[in-house]
Short mmCIF file of C-alpha atoms and ligand atoms in Angstrom, two decimals:
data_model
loop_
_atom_site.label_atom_id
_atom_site.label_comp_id
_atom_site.label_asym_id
_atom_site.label_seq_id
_atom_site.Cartn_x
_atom_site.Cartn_y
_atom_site.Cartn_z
CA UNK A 288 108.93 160.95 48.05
CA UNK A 289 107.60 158.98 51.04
CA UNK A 290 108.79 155.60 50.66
CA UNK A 291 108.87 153.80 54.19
CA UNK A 292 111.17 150.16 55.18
CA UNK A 293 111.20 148.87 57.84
CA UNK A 294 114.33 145.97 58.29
CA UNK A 295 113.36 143.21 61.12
CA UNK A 296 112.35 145.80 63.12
CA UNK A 297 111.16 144.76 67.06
CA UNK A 298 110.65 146.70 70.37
CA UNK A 299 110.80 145.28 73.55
CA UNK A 300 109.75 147.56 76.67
CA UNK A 301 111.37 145.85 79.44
CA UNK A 302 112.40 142.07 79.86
CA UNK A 303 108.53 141.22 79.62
CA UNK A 304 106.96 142.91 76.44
CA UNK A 305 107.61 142.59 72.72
CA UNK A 306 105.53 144.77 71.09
CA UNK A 307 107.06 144.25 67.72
CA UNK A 308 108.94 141.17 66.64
CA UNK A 309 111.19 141.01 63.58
CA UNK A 310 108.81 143.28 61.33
CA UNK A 311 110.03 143.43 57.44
CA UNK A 312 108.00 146.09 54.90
CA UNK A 313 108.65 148.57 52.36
CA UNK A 314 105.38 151.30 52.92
CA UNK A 315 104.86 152.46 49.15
CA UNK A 316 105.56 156.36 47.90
CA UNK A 317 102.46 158.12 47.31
CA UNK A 318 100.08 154.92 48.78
CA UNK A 319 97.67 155.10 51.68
CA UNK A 320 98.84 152.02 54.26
CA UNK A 321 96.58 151.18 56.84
CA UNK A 322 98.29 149.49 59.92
CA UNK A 323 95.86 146.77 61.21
CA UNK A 324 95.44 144.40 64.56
CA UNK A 325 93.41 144.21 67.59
CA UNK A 326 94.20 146.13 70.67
CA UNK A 327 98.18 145.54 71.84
CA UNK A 328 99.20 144.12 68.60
CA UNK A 329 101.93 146.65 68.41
CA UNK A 330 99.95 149.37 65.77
CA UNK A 331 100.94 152.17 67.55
CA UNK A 332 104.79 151.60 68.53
CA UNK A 333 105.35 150.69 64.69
CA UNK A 334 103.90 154.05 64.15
CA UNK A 335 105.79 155.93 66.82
CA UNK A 336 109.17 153.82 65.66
CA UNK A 337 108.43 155.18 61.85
CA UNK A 338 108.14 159.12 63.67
CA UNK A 339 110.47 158.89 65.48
CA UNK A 340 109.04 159.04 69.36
CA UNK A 341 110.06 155.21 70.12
CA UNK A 342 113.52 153.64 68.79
CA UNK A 343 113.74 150.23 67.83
CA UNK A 344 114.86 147.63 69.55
CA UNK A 345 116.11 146.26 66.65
CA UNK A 346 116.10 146.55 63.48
CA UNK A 347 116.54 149.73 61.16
CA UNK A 348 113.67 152.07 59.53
CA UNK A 349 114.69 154.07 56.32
CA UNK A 350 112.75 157.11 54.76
CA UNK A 351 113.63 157.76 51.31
CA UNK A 352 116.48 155.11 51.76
CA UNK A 353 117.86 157.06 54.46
CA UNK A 354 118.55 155.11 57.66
CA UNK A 355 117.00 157.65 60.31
CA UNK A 356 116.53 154.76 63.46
CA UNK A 357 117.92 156.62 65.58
CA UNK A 358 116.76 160.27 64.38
CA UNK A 359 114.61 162.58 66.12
CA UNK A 360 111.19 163.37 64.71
CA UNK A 361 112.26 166.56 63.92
CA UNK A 362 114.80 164.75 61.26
CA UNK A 363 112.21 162.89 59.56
CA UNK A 364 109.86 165.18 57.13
CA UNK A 365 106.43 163.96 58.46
CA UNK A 366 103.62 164.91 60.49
CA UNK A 367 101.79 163.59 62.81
CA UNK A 368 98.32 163.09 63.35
CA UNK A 369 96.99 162.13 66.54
CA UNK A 370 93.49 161.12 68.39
CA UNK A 371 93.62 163.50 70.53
CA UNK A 372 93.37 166.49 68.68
CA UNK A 373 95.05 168.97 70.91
CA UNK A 374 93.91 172.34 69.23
CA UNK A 375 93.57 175.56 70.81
CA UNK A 376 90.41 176.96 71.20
CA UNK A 377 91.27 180.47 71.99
CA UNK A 378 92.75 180.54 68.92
CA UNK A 379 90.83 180.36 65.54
CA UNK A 380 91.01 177.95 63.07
CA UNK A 381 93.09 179.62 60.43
CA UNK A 382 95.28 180.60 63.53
CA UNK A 383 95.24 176.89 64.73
CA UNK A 384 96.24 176.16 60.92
CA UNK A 385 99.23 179.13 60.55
CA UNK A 386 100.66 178.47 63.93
CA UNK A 387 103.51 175.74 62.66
CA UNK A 388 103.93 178.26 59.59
CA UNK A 389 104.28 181.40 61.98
CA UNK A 390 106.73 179.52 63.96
CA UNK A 391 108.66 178.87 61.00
CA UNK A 392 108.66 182.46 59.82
CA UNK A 393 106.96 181.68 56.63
CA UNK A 394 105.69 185.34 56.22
CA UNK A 395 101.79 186.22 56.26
CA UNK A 396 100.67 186.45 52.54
CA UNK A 397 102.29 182.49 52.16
CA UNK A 398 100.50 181.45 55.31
CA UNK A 399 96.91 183.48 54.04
CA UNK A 400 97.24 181.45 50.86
CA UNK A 401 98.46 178.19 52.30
CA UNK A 402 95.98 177.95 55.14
CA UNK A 403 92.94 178.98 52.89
CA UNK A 404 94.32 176.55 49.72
CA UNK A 405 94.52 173.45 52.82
CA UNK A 406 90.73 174.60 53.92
CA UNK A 407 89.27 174.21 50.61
CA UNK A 408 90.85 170.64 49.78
CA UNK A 409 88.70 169.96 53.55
CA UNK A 410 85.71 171.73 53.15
CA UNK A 411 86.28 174.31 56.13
CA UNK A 412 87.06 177.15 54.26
CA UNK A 413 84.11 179.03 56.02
CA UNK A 414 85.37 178.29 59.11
CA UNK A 415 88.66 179.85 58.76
CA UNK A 416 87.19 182.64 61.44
CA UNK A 417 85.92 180.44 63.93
CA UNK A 418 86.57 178.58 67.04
CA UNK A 419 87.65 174.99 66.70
CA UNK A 420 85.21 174.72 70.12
CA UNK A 421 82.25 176.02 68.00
CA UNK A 422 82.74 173.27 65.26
CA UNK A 423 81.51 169.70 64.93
CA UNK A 424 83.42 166.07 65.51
CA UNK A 425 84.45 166.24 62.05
CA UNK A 426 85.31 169.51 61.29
CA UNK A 427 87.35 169.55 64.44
CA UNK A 428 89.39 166.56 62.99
CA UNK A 429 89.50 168.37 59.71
CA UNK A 430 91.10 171.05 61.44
CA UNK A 431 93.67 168.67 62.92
CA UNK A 432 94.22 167.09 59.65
CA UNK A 433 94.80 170.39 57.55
CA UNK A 434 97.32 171.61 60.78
CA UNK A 435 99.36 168.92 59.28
CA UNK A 436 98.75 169.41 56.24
CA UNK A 437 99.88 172.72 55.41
CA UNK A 438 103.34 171.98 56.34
CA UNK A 439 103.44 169.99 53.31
CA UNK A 440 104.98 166.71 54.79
CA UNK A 441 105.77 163.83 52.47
CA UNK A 442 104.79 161.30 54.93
CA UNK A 443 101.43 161.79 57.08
CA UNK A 444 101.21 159.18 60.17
CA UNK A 445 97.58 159.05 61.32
CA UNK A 446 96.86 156.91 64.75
CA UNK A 447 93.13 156.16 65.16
CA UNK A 448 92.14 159.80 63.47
CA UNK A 449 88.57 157.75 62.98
CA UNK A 450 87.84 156.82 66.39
CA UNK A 451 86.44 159.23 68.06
CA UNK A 452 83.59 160.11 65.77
CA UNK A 453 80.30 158.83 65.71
CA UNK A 454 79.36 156.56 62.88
CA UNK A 455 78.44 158.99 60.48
CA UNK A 456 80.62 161.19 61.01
CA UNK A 457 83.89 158.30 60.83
CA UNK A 458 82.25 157.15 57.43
CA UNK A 459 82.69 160.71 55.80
CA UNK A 460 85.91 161.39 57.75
CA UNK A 461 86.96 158.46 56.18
CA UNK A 462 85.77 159.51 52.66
CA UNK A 463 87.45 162.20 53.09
CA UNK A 464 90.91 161.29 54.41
CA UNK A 465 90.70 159.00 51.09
CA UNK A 466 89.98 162.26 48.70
CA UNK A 467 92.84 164.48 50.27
CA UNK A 468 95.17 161.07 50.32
CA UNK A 469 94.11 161.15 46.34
CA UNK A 470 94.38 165.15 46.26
CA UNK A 471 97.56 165.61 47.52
CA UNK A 472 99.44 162.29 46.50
CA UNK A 473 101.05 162.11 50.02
CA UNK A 474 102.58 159.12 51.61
CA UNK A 475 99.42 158.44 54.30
CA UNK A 476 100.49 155.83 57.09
CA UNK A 477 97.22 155.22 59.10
CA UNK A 478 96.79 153.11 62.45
CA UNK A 479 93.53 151.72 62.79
CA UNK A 480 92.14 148.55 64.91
CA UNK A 481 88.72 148.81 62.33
CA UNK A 482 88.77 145.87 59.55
CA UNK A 483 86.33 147.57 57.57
CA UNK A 484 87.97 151.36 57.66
CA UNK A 485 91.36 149.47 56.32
CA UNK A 486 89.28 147.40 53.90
CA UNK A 487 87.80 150.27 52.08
CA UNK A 488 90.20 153.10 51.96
CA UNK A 489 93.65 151.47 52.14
CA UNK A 490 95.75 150.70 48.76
CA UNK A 491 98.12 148.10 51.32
CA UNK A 492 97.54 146.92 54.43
CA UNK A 493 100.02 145.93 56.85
CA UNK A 494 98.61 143.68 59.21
CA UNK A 495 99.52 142.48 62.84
CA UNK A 496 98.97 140.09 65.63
CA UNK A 497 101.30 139.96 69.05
CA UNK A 498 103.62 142.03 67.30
CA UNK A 499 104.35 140.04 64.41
CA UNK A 500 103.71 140.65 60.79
CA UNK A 501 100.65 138.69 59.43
CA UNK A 502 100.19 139.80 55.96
CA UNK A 503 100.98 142.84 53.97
CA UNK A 504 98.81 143.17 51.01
CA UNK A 505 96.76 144.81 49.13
CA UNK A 506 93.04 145.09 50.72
CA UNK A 507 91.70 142.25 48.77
CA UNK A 508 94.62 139.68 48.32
CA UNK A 509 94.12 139.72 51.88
CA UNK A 510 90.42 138.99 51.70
CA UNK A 511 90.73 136.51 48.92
CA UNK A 512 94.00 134.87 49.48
CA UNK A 513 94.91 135.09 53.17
CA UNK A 514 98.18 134.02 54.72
CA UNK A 515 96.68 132.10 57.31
CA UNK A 516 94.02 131.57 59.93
CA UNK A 517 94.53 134.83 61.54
CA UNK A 518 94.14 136.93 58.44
CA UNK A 519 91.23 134.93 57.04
CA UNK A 520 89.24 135.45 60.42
CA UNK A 521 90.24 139.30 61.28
CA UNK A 522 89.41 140.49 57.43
CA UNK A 523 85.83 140.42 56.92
CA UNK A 524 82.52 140.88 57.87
CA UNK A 525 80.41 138.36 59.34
CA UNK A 526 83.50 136.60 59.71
CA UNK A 527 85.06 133.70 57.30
CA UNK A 528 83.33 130.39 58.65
CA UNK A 529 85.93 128.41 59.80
CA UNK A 530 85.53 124.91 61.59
CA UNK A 531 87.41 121.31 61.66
CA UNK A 532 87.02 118.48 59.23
CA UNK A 533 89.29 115.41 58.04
CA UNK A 534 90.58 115.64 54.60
CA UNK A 535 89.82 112.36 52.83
CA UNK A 536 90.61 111.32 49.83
CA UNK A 537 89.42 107.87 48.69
CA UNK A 538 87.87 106.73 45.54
CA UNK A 539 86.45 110.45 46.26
CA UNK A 540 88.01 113.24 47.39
CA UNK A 541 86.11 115.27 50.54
CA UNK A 542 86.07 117.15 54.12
CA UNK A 543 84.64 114.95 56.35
CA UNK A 544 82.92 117.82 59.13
CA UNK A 545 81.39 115.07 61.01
CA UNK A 546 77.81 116.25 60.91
CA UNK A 547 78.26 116.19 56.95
CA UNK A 548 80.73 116.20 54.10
CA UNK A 549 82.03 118.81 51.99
CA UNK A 550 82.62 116.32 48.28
CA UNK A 551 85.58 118.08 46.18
CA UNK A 552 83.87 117.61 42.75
CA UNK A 553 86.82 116.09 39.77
CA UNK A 554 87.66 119.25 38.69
CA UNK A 555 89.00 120.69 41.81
CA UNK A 556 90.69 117.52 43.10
CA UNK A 557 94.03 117.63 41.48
CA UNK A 558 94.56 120.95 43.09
CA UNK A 559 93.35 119.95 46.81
CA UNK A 560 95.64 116.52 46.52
CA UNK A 561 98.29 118.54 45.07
CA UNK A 562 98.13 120.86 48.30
CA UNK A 563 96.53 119.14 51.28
CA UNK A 564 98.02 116.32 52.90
CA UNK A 565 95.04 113.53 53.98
CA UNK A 566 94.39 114.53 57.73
CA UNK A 567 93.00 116.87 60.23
CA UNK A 568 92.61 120.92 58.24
CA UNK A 569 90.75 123.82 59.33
CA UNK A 570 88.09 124.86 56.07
CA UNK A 571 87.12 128.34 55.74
CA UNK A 572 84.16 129.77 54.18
CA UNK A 573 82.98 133.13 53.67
CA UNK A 574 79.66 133.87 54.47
CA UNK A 575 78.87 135.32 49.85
CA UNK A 576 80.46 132.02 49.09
CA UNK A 577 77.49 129.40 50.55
CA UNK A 578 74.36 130.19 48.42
CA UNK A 579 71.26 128.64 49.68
CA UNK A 580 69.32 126.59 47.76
CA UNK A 581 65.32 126.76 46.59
CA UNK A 582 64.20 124.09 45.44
CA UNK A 583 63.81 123.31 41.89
CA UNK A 584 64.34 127.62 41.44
CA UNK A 585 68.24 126.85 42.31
CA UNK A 586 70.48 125.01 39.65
CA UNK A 587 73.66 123.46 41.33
CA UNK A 588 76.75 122.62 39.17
CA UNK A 589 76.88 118.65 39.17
CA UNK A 590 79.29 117.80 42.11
CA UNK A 591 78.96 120.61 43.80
CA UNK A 592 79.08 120.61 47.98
CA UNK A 593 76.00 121.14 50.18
CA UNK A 594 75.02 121.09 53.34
CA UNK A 595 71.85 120.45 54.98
CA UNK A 596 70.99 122.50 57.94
CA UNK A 597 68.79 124.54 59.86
CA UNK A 598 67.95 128.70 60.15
CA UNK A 599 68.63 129.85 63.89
CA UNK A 600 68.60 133.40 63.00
CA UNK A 601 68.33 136.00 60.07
CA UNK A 602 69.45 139.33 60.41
CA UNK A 603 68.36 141.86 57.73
CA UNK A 604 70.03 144.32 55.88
CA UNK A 605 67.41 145.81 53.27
CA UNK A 606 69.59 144.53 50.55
CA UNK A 607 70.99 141.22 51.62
CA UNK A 608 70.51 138.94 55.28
CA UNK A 609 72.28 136.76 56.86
CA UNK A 610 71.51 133.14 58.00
CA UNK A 611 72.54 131.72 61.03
CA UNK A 612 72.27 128.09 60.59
CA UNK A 613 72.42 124.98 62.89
CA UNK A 614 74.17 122.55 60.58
CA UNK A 615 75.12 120.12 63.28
CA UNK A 616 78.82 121.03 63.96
CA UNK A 617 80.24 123.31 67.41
CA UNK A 618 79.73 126.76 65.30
CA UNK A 619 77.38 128.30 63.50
CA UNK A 620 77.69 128.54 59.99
CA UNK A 621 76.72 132.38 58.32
CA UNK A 622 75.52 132.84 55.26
CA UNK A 623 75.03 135.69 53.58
CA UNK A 624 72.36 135.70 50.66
CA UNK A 625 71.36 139.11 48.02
CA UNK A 626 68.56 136.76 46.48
CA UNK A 627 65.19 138.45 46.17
CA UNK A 628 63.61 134.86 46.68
CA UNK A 629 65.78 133.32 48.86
CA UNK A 630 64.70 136.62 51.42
CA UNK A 631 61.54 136.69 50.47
CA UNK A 632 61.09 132.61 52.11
CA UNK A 633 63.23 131.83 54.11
CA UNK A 634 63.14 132.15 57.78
CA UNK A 635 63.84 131.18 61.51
CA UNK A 636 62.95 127.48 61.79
CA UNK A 637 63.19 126.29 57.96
CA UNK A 638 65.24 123.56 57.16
CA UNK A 639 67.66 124.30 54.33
CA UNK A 640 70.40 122.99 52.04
CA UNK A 641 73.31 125.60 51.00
CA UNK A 642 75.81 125.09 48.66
CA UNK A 643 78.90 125.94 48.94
CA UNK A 644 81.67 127.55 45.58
CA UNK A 645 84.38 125.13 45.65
CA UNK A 646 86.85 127.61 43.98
CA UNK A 647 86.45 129.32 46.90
CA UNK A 648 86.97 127.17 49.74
CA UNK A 649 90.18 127.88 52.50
CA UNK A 650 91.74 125.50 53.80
CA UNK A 651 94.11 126.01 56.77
CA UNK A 652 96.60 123.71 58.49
CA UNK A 653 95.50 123.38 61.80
CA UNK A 654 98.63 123.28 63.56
CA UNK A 655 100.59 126.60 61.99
CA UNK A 656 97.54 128.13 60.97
CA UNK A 657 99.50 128.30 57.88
CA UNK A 658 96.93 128.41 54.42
CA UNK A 659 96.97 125.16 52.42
CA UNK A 660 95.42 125.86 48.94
P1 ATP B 1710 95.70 149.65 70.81
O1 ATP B 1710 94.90 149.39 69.57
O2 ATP B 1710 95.04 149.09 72.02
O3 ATP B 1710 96.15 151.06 70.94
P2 ATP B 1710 98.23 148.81 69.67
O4 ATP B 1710 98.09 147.73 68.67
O5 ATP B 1710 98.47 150.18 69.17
O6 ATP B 1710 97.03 148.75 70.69
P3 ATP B 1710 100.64 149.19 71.18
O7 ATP B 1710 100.11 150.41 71.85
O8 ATP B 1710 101.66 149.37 70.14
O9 ATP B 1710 99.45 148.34 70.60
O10 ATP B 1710 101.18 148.23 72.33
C1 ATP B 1710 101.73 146.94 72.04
C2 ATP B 1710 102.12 146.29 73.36
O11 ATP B 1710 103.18 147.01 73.97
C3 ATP B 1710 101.00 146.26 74.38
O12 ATP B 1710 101.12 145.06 75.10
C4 ATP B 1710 101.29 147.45 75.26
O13 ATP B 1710 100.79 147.25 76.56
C5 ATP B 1710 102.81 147.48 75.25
N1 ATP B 1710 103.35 148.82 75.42
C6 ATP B 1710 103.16 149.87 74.59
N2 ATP B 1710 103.83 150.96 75.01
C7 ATP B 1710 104.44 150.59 76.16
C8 ATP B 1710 105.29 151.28 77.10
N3 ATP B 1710 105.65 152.57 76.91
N4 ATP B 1710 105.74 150.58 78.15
C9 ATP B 1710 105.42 149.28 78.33
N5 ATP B 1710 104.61 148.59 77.51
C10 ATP B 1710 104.13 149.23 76.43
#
């Protein structure tokens, strides 16, 4: 069992700073829970509140339905894995590994098996005899990781474990913490200010913004159905499009962007009346949901939304670009396009038309940032 809640839970350092403010969620046993935000958005003191190195403000935090706010670290059965790896390189790694053990007086033949059972599940079993100073990035962190490992913890807290490493190496550390996450069954509670690392390997993420809760969710309820502005813009990558239009709904029913008009065809209407009031809204679109349009090679659904605009830059990926267009409104609108023929002719300078998937339009409220539809 691993099973974190926190109950309105805030931290104030000082009269000045509130780190957290009112935070309510229930961490899953067993799941891996990434804890999201851009720098000072409170990742870290959540994480230090749930160890037990900073105590709430206010607020209570339960492991296993057991109110420990106010318990020592040493009260709470989890370990703690930081960026800075702290390990001892006069020692070697099984050493580095048995030390917590030896402390404990779990006696040699449990440690021997233990330490070498830990260094298999991370690949460093050849290591065992080594300095941590002789080993790579990654096998350094592996180290680190399997130090808290092998004491068996049913909750492992992880801040930035990824951040250190280059890019290759952070893409199979990351691989990897989701393999031993899926090994051991563990709770994993990971801090991380990288979209994309909480997008791939997290089963929930928790996500925050000056302290306050934003959405927690599972990776891709937050990418398909976020709360609000915030969400819609931080999960993702290029970016959601977002920009202001004037919902309008007259004999037709349509965003009105100024440079053009996004037309809600009949079969969507009902649901955009139903949700929008007539007014000022903030429309989001991700960059797979505009497809651009060749020609007579590109059937469009009758009614469906285009716009006309023009390519400012493409950016390639070998198996999909994006399109920077010009489409006549105070931001650039991305598109991202997998089409063989679509990358094959289209290019800096051309003039296109791009429709966009109705069913997947945002819309946001422009004043709470709350989501409409
Ligand atoms: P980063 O990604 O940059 O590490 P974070 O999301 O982990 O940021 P925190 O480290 O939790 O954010 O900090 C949240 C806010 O609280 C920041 O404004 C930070 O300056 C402030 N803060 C954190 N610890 C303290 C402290 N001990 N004393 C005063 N202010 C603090």
């Amino acid at each position: 069992m691993g099973e974190v809640t926190l109950q309105n839970v805030s931290k104030r350092f000082g009269d000045d700073v509130v780190a957290v403010d009112g935070i309510d969620a229930s961490f899953s046993d067993g799941a891996y829970t990434m804890i999201l935000g851009p720098s000072g958005c409170g990742k870290t003191t959540t994480l230090r509140m749930i160890a037990g190195l900073e105590t709430p403000s206010e607020g209570e935090i339960l492991i296993n339905d057991e109110r420990v706010t106010n318990e020592p670290p040493q009260k709470r059965d989890l370990s703690l894995v930081f960026q800075n790896l702290a390990l001892w390189d006069h020692k070697t790694v099984e050493e580095n590994l048995a030390f917590g053990m030896r402390m404990r007086g779990v006696d040699r033949e449990e440690r021997r098996a233990r330490v070498v059972e830990i260094a298999e599940i991370l690949r460093i079993e050849d290591k065992l005899d080594e300095s941590p100073a002789a080993l790579s990035g990654g096998q350094q962190q592996r180290v680190a990781l399997g130090r808290s490992l092998v004491r068996e913890p049913e909750l492992l807290l992880l801040d930035e474990p990824l951040s250190s490493l280059d890019e290759r190496l952070r893409l199979e550390m990351r691989t990897e913490l989701a393999r031993v996450h899926q090994e051991l069954g563990t709770t994993f509670i990971h801090v991380t200010h990288n979209q994309e690392d909480a997008m791939t390997i997290a089963d929930e993420i928790l996500l925050l913004n000056g302290g306050r809760l934003q959405q927690f969710d599972d990776p891709l309820e937050l990418y398909h159905n976020p709360a609000n502005e915030f969400v819609a813009d931080f999960i993702g990558s290029p970016s959601m499009n977002l920009f202001d239009a004037t919902f309008v709904t007259d004999e037709e029913t349509y965003l009105d962007a100024g440079a053009f008009r996004l037309t809600i065809p009949a079969r969507a209407s009902d649901a955009f009346r139903d949700n929008v009031d007539e007014g000022d809204v903030r429309v989001g679109v991700r960059p797979e949901s505009f497809r651009v349009l060749l020609d007579d090679r590109s059937p469009v659904r009758n009614g469906t939304p285009t716009i006309d605009a023009t390519v400012t830059i493409v950016e390639t990926f070998g198996d999909f670009n994006w399109y920077y267009l010009d489409a006549d409104i105070d931001t650039d609108i991305v598109v991202q396009s997998a089409d063989e023929a679509v990358m094959a002719g289209v290019d800096v300078g051309d003039a296109v038309t791009v429709a966009a998937d109705v069913d997947r339009l945002h819309l946001f409220d422009p004043r709470t940032e709350a989501a409409l539809l």
